[in-house]
PDB file of C-alpha atoms in Angstrom:
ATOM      1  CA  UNK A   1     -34.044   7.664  11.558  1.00  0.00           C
ATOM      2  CA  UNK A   2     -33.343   4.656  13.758  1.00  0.00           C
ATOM      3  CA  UNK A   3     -35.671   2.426  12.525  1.00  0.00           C
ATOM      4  CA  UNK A   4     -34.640   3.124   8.840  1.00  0.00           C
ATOM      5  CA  UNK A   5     -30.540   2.204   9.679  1.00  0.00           C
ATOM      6  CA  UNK A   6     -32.199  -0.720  11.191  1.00  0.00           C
ATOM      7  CA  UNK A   7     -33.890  -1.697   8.387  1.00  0.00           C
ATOM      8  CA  UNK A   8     -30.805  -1.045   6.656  1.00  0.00           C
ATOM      9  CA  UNK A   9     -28.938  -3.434   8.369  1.00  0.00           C
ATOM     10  CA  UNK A  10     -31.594  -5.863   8.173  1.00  0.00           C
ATOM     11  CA  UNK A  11     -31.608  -6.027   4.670  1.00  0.00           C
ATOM     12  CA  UNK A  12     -28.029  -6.153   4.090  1.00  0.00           C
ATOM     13  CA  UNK A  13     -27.727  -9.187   6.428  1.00  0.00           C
ATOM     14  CA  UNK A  14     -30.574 -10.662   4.300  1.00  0.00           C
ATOM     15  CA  UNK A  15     -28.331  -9.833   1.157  1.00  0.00           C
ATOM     16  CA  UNK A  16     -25.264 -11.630   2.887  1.00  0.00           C
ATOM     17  CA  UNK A  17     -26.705 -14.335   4.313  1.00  0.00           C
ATOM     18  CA  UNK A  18     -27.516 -15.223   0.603  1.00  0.00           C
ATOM     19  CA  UNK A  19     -25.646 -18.609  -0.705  1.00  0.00           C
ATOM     20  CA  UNK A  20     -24.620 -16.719  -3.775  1.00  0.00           C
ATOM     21  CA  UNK A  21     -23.777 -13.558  -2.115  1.00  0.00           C
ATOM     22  CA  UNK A  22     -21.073 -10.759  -3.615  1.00  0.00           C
ATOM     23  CA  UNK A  23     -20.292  -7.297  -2.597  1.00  0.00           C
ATOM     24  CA  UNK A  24     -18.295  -4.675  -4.504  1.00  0.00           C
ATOM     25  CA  UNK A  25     -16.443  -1.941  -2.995  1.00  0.00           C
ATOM     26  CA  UNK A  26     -14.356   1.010  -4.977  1.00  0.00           C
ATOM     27  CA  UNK A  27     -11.417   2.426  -3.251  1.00  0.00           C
ATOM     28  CA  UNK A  28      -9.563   5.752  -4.199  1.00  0.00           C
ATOM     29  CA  UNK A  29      -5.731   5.375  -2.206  1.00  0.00           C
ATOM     30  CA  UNK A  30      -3.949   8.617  -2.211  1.00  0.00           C
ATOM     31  CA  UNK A  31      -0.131   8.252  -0.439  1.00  0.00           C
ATOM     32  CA  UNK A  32       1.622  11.813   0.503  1.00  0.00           C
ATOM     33  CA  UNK A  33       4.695  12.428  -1.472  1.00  0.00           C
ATOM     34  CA  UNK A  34       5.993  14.704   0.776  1.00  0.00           C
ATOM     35  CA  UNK A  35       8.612  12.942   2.200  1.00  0.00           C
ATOM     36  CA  UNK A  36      10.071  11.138  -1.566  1.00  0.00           C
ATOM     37  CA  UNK A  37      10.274  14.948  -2.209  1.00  0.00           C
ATOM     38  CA  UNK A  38      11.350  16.270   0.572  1.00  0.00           C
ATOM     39  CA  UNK A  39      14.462  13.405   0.350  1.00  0.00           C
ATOM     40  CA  UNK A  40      15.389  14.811  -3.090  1.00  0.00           C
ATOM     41  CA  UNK A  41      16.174  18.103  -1.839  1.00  0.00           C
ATOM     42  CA  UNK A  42      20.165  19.348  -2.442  1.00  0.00           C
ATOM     43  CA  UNK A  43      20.959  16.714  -5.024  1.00  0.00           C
ATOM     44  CA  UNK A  44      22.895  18.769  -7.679  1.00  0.00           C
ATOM     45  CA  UNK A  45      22.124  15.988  -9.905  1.00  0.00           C
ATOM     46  CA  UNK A  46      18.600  16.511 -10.459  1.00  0.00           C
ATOM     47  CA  UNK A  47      17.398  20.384 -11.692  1.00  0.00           C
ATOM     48  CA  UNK A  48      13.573  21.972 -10.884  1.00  0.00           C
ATOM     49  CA  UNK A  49      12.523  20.674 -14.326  1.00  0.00           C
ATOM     50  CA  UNK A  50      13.679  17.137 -13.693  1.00  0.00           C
ATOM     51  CA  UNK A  51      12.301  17.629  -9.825  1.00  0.00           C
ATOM     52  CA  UNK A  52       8.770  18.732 -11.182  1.00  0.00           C
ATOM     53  CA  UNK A  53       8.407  15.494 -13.572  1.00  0.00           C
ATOM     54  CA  UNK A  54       9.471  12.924 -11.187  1.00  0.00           C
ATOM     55  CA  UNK A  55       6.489  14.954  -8.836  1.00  0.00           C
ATOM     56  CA  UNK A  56       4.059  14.429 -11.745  1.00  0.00           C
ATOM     57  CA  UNK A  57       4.954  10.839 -12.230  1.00  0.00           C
ATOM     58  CA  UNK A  58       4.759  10.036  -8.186  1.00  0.00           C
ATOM     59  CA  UNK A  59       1.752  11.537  -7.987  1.00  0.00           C
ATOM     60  CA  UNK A  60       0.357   9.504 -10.517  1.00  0.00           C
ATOM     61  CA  UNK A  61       1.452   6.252  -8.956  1.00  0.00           C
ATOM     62  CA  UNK A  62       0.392   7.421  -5.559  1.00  0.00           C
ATOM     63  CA  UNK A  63      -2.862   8.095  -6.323  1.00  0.00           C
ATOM     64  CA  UNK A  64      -5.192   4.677  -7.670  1.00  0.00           C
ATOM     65  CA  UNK A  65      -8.334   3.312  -7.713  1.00  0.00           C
ATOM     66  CA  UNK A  66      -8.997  -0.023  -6.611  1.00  0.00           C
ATOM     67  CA  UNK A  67     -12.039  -2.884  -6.487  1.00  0.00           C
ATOM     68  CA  UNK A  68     -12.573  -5.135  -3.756  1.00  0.00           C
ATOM     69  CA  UNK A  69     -15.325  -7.669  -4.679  1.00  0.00           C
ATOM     70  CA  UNK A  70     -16.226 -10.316  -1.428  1.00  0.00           C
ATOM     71  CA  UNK A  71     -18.674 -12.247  -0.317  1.00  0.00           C
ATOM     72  CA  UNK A  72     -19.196 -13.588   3.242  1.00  0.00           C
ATOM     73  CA  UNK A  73     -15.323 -15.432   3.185  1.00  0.00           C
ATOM     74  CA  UNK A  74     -13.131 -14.300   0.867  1.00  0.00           C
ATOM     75  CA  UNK A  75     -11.699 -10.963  -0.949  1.00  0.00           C
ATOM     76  CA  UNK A  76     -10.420  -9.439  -3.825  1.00  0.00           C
ATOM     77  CA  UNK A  77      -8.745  -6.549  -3.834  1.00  0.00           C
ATOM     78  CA  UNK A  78      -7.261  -5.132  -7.640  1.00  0.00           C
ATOM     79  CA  UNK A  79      -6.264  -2.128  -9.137  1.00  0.00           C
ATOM     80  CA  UNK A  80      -8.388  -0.651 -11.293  1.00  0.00           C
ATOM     81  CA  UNK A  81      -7.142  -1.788 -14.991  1.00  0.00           C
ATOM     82  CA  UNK A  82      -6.565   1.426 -16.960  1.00  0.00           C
ATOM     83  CA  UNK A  83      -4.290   1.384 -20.309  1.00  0.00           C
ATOM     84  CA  UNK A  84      -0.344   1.993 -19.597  1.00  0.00           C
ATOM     85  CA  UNK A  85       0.684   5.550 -19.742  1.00  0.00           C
ATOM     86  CA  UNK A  86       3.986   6.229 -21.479  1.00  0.00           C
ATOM     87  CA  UNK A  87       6.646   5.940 -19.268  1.00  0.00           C
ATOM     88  CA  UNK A  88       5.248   2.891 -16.896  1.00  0.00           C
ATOM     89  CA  UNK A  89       6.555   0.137 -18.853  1.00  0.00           C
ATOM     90  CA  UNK A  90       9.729  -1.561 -17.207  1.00  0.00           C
ATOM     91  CA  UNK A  91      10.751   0.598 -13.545  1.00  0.00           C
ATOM     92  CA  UNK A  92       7.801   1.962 -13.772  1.00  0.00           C
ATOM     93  CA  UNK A  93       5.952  -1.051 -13.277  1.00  0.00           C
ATOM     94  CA  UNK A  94       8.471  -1.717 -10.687  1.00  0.00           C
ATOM     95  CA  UNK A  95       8.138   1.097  -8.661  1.00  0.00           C
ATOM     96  CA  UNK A  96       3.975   0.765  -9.066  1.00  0.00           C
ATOM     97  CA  UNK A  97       4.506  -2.543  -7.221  1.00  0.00           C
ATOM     98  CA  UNK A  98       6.628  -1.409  -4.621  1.00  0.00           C
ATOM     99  CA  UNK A  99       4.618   1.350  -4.121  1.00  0.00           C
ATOM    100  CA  UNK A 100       1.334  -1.255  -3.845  1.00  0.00           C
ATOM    101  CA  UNK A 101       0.135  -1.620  -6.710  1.00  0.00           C
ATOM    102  CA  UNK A 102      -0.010  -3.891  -9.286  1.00  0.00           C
ATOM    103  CA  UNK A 103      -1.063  -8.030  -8.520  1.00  0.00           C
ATOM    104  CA  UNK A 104      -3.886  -8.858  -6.719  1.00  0.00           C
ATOM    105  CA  UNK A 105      -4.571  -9.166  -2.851  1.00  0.00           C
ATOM    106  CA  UNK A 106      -6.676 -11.981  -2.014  1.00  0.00           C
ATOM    107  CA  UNK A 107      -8.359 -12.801   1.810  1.00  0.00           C
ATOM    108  CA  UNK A 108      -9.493 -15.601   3.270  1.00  0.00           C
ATOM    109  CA  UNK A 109     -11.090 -14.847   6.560  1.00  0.00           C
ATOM    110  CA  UNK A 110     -12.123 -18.681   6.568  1.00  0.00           C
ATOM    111  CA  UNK A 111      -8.839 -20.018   6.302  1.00  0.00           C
ATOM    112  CA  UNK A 112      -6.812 -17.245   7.968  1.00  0.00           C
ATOM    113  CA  UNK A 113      -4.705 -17.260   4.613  1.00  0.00           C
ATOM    114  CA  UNK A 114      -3.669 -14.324   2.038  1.00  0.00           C
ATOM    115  CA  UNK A 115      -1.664 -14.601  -1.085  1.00  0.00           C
ATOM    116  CA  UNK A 116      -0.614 -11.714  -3.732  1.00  0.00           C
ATOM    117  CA  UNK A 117       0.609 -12.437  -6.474  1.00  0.00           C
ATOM    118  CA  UNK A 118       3.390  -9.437  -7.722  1.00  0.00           C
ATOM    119  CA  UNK A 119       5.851  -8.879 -10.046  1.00  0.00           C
ATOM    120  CA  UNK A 120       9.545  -7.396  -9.354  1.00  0.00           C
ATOM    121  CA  UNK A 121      12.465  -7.201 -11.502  1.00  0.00           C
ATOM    122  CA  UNK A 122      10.666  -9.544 -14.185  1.00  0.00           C
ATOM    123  CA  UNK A 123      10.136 -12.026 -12.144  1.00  0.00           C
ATOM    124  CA  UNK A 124       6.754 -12.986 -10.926  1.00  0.00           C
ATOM    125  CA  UNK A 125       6.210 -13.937  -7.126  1.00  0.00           C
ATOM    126  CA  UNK A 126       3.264 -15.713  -5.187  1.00  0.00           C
ATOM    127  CA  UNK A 127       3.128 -14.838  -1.461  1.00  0.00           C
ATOM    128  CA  UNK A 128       1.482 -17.217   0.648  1.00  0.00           C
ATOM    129  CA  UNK A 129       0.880 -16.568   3.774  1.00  0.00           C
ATOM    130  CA  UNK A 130      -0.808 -16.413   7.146  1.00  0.00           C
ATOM    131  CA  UNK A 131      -2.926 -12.934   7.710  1.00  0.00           C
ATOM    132  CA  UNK A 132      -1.571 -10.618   9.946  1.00  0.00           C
ATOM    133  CA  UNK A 133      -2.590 -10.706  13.187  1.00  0.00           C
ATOM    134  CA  UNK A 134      -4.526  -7.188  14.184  1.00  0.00           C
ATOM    135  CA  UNK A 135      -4.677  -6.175  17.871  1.00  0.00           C
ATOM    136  CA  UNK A 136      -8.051  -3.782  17.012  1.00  0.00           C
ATOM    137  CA  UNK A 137      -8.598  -1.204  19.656  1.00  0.00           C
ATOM    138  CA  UNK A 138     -12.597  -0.368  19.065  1.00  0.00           C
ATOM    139  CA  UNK A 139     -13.467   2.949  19.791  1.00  0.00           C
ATOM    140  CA  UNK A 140     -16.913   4.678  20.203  1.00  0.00           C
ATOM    141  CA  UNK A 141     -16.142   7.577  18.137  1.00  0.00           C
ATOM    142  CA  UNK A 142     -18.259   7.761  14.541  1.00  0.00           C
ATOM    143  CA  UNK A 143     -18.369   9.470  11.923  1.00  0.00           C
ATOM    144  CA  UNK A 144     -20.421   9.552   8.497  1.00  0.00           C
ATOM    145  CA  UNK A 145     -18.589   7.774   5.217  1.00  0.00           C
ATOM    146  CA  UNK A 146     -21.014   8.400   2.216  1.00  0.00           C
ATOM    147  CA  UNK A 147     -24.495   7.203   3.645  1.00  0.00           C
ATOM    148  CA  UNK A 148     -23.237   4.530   5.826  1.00  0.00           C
ATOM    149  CA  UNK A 149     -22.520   5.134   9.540  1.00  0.00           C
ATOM    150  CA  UNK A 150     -18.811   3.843  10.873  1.00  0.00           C
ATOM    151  CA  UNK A 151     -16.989   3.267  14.086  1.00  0.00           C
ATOM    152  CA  UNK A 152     -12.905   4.238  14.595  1.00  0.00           C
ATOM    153  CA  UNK A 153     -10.497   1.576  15.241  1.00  0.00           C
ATOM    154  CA  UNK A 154      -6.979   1.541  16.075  1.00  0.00           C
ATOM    155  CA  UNK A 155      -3.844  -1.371  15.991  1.00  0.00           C
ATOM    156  CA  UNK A 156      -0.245  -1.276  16.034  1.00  0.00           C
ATOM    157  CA  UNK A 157       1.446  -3.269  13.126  1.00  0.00           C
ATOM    158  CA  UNK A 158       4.639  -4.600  11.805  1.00  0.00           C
ATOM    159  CA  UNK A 159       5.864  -2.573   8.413  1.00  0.00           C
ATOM    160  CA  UNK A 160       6.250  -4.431   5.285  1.00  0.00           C
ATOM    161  CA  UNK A 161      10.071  -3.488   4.267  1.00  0.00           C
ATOM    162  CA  UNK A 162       8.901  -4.136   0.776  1.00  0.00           C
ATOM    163  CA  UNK A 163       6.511  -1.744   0.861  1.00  0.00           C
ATOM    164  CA  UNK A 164       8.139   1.675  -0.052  1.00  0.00           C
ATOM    165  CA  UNK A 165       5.171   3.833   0.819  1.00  0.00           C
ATOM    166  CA  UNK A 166       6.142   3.232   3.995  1.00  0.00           C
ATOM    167  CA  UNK A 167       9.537   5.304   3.870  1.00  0.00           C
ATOM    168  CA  UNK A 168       9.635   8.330   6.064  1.00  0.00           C
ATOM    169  CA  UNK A 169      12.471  11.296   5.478  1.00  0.00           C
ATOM    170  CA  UNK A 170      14.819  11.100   8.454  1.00  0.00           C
ATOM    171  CA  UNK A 171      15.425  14.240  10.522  1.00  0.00           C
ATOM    172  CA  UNK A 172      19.073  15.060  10.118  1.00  0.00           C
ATOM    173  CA  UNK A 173      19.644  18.269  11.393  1.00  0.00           C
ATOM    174  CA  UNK A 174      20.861  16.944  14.841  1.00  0.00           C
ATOM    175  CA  UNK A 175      24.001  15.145  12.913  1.00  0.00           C
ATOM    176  CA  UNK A 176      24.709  18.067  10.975  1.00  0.00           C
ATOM    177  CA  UNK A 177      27.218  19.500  13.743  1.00  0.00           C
ATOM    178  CA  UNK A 178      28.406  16.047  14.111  1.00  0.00           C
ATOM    179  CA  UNK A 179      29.268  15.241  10.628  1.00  0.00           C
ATOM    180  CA  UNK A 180      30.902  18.342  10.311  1.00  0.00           C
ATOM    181  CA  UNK A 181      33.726  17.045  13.307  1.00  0.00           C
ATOM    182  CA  UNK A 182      34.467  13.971  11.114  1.00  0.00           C
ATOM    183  CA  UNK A 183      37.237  12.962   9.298  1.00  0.00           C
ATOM    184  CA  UNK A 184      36.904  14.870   6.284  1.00  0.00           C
ATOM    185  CA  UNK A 185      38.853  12.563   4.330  1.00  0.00           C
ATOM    186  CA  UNK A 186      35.441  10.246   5.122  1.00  0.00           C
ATOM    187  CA  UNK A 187      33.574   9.357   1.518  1.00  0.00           C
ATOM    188  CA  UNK A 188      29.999  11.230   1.260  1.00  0.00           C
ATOM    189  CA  UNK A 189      27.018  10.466   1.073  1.00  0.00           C
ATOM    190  CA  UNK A 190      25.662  10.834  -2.951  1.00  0.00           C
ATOM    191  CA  UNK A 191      22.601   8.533  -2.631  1.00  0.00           C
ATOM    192  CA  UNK A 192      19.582  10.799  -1.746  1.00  0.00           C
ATOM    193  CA  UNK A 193      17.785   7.498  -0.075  1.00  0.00           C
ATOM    194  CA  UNK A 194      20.326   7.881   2.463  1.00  0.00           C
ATOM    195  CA  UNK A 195      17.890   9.933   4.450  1.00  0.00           C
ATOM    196  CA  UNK A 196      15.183   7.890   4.175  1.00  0.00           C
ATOM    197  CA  UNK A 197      14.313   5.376   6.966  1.00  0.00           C
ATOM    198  CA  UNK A 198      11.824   2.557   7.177  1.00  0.00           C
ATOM    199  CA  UNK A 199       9.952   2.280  10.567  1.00  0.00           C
ATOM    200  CA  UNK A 200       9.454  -0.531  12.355  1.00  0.00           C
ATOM    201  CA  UNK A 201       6.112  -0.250  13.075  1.00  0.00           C
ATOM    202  CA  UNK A 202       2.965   1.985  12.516  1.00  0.00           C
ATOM    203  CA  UNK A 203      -0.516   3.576  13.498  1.00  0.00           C
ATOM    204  CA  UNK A 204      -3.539   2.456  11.563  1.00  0.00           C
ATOM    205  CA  UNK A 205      -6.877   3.826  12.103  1.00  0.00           C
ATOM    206  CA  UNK A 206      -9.736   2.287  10.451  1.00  0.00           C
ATOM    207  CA  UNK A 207     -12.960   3.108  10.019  1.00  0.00           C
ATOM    208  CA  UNK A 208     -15.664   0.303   9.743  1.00  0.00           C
ATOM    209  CA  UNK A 209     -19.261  -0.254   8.940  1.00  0.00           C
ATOM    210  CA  UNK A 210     -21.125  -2.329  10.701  1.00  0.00           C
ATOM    211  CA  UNK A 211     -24.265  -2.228   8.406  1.00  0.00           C
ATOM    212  CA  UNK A 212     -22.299  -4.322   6.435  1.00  0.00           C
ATOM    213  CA  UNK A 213     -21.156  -7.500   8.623  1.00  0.00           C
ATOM    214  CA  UNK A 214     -18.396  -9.061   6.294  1.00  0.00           C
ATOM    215  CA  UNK A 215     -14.669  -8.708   8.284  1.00  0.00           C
ATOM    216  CA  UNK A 216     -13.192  -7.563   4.739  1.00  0.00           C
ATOM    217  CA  UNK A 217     -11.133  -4.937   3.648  1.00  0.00           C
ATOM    218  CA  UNK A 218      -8.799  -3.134   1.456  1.00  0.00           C
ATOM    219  CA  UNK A 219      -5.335  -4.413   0.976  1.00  0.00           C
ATOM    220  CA  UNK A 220      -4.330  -6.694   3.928  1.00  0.00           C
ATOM    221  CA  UNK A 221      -6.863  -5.337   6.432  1.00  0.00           C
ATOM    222  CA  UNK A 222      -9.539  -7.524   7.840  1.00  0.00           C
ATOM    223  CA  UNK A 223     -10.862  -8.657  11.354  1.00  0.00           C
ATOM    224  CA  UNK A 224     -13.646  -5.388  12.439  1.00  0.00           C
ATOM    225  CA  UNK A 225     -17.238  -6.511  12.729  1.00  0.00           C
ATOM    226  CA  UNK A 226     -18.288  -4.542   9.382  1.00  0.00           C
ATOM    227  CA  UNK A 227     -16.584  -3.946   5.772  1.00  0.00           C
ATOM    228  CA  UNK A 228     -13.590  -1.556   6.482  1.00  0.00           C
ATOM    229  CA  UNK A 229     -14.230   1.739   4.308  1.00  0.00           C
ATOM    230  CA  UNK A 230     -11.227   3.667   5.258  1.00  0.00           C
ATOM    231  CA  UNK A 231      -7.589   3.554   5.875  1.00  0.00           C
ATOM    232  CA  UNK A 232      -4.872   5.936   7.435  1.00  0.00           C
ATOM    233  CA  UNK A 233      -1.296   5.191   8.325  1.00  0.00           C
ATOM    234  CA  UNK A 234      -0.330   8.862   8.469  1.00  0.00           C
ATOM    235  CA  UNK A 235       1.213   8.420   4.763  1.00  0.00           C
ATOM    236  CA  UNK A 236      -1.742   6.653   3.179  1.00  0.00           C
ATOM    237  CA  UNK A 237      -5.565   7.352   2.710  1.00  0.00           C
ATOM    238  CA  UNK A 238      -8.210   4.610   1.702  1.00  0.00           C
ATOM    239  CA  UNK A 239     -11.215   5.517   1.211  1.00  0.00           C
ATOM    240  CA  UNK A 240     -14.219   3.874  -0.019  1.00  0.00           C
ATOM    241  CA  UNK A 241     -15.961   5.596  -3.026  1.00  0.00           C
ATOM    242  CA  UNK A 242     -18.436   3.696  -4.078  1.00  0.00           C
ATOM    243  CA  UNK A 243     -20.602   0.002  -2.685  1.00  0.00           C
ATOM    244  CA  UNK A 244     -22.768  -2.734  -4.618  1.00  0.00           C
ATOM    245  CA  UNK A 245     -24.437  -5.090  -2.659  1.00  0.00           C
ATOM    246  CA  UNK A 246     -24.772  -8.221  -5.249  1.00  0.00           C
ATOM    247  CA  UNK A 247     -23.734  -6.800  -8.428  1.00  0.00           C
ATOM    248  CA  UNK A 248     -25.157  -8.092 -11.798  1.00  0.00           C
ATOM    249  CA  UNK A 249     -21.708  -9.174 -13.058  1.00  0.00           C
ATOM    250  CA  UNK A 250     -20.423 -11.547 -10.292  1.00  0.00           C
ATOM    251  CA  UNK A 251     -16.201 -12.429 -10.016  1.00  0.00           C
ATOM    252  CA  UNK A 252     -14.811 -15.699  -9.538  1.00  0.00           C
ATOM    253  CA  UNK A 253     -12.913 -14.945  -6.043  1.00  0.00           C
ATOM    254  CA  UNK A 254     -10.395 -16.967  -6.127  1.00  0.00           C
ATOM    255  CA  UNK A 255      -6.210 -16.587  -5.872  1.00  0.00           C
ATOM    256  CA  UNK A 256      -3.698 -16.232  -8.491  1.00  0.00           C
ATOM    257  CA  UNK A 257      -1.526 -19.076  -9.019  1.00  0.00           C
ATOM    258  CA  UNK A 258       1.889 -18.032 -11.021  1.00  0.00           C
ATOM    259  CA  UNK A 259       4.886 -16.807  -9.763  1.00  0.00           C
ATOM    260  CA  UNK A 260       7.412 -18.488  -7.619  1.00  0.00           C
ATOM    261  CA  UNK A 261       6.048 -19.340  -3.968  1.00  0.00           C
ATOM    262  CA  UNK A 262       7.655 -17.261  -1.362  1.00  0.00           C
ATOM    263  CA  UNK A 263       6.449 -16.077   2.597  1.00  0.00           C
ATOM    264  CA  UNK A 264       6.334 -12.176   3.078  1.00  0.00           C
ATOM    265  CA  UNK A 265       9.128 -12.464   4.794  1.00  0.00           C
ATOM    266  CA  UNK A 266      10.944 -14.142   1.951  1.00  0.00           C
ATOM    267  CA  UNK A 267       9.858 -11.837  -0.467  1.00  0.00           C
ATOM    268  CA  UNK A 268      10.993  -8.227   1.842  1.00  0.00           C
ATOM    269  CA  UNK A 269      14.100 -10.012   1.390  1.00  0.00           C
ATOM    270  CA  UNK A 270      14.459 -10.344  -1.699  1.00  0.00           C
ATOM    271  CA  UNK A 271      13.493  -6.831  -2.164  1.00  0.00           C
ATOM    272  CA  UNK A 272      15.527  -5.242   0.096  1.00  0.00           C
ATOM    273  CA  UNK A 273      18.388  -7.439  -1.093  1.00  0.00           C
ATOM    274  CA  UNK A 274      17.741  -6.094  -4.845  1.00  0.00           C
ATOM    275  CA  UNK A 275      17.355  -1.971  -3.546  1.00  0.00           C
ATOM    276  CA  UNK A 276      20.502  -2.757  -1.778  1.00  0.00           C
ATOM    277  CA  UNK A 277      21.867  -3.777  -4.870  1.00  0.00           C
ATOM    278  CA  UNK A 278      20.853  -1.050  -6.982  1.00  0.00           C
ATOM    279  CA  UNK A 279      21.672   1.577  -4.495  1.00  0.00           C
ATOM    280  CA  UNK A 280      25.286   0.353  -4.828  1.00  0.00           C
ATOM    281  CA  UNK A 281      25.001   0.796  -8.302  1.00  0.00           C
ATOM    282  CA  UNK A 282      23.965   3.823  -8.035  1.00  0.00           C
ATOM    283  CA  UNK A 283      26.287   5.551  -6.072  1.00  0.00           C
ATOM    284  CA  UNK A 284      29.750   5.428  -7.625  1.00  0.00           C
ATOM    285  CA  UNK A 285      33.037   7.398  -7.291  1.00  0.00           C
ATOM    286  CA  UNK A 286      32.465  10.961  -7.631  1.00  0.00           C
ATOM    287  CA  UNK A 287      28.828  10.437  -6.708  1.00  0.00           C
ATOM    288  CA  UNK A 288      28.137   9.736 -10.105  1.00  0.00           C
ATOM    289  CA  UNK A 289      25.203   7.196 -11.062  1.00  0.00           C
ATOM    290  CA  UNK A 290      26.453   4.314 -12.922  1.00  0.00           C
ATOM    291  CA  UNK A 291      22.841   2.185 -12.744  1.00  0.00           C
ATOM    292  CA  UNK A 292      19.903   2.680 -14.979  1.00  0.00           C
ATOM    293  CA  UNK A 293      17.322   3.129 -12.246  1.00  0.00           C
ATOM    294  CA  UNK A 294      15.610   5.869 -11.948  1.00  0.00           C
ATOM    295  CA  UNK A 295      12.531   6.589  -9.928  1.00  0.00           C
ATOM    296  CA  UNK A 296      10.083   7.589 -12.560  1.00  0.00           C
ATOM    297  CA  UNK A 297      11.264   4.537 -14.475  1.00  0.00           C
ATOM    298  CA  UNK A 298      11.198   3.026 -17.724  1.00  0.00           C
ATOM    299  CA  UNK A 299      13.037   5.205 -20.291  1.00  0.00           C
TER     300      UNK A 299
END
């Protein structure tokens, strides 16, 4: 058994160590929706039947399929292009890109760089900037991902505050009491993201093959001696589904180039700024919605 994994490995480095070398990898991300739910909860506004479709259309945008193609420097990662369903024109779009989709990651191990192109509002951004720095905590455990064996690895990162996947229901029953003792006269509440909370920072573990030596993999993630196959923030689930080494069909690798230049930083912002925005809109006297956003978008 040894000496075939070692043969293995030996014949992947041979494939990488190619001048023309490409890999493809197929991811399946699944994000829990427990918490968008859970936040929706006790708002008269929305009935069971309205409840149950916005849970069908999350569900949909939480769960996607995405291609990384690489090669010994650089990364692609894309969502799998599938035909608009109705409904995800306009905020739904929106909400695909907040919830990570949509736009393309690429990596640059080489030059330390990644920039993602995304759209927001209409307007098409271009984020440049450094990769994040991962403090990797390597750990002996294993375990078996499709025929390839992988190591666990752990780090400690900032959250993206554009990223809404990241959103966690906050606990409340502690203030209950407290709230109660108010001033009564003290305007409620009538925006059910309210209770959620972003934090600011998280857990990853990572699991990563060494049998394949490129530091690549999905979304942001790099910097583990071997192609990362899964992710898990406690929300989210990567997993890969599926590997080519040197597929017939080769991608140009390269970065998009439209869309206004902005940091990461610059564009949370301007995110943030916008939901801030919007919230106000939609919370008006009475605790009646004057915007047009909704979360299942588009209509």
């Amino acid at each position: 058994m040894k000496k075939i994994i070692i043969a293995s490995i030996l014949m992947i480095s041979g494939f990488i160590q190619a001048q023309n070398f490409q890999g493809m990898a197929v991811y399946e991300s699944k994000t829990s929706t427990a918490d968008f739910m859970k936040g929706m909860q006790g708002n008269k506004d929305i009935t069971p039947e309205m409840q149950k479709q916005i849970e069908e259309r999350m569900k949909k945008m939480f769960e996607k399929t995405f291609i990384l193609n690489f090669d010994k420097s650089a990364s692609i990662y894309k969502e799998e292009e599938k035909l608009d369903a109705p409904g995800q024109q306009g905020g739904g779009r929106m909400m695909m890109s907040m919830m990570g989709g949509g736009g393309t990651h690429y990596k640059n191990v080489k030059q330390k760089q990644v920039i993602v192109d995304k759209e927001f509002f209409g307007k098409e951004f271009l984020i440049k900037d450094s990769l994040p720095k991962y403090d990797w905590k390597l750990d002996g455990e294993s375990k078996q991902i499709g025929s390839y064996n992988c190591f666990k690895a752990t780090a400690v990162v900032k959250v993206s505050e554009s990223d809404f996947r990241n959103f966690r229901f906050r606990n409340k029953e502690g203030e209950k009491k407290e709230e109660t003792a108010k001033d009564s006269t003290k305007a409620k509440k009538t925006n059910f993201t309210d209770d959620w909370e972003m934090p600011k920072e998280n857990t990853i573990t990572a699991w990563y093959c060494p049998e394949i030596p490129v530091n690549q993999g999905p979304e942001n993630y790099w910097g583990l001696p071997g192609l990362i196959l899964e992710v898990n923030d406690g929300k989210t689930i990567i997993l890969c589904s599926k590997i080519v080494m040197n597929p017939k069909d080769k991608v140009e690798i390269v970065p998009a180039t439209k869309g206004k230049e902005v940091t990461q930083k610059e564009y949370d912002e301007i995110v943030k700024k916008k939901m801030e925005e919007m919230r106000e809109m939609n919370s008006g006297p009475g605790g009646q919605q004057r915007g047009g956003f909704r979360m299942g978008g588009g209509r």
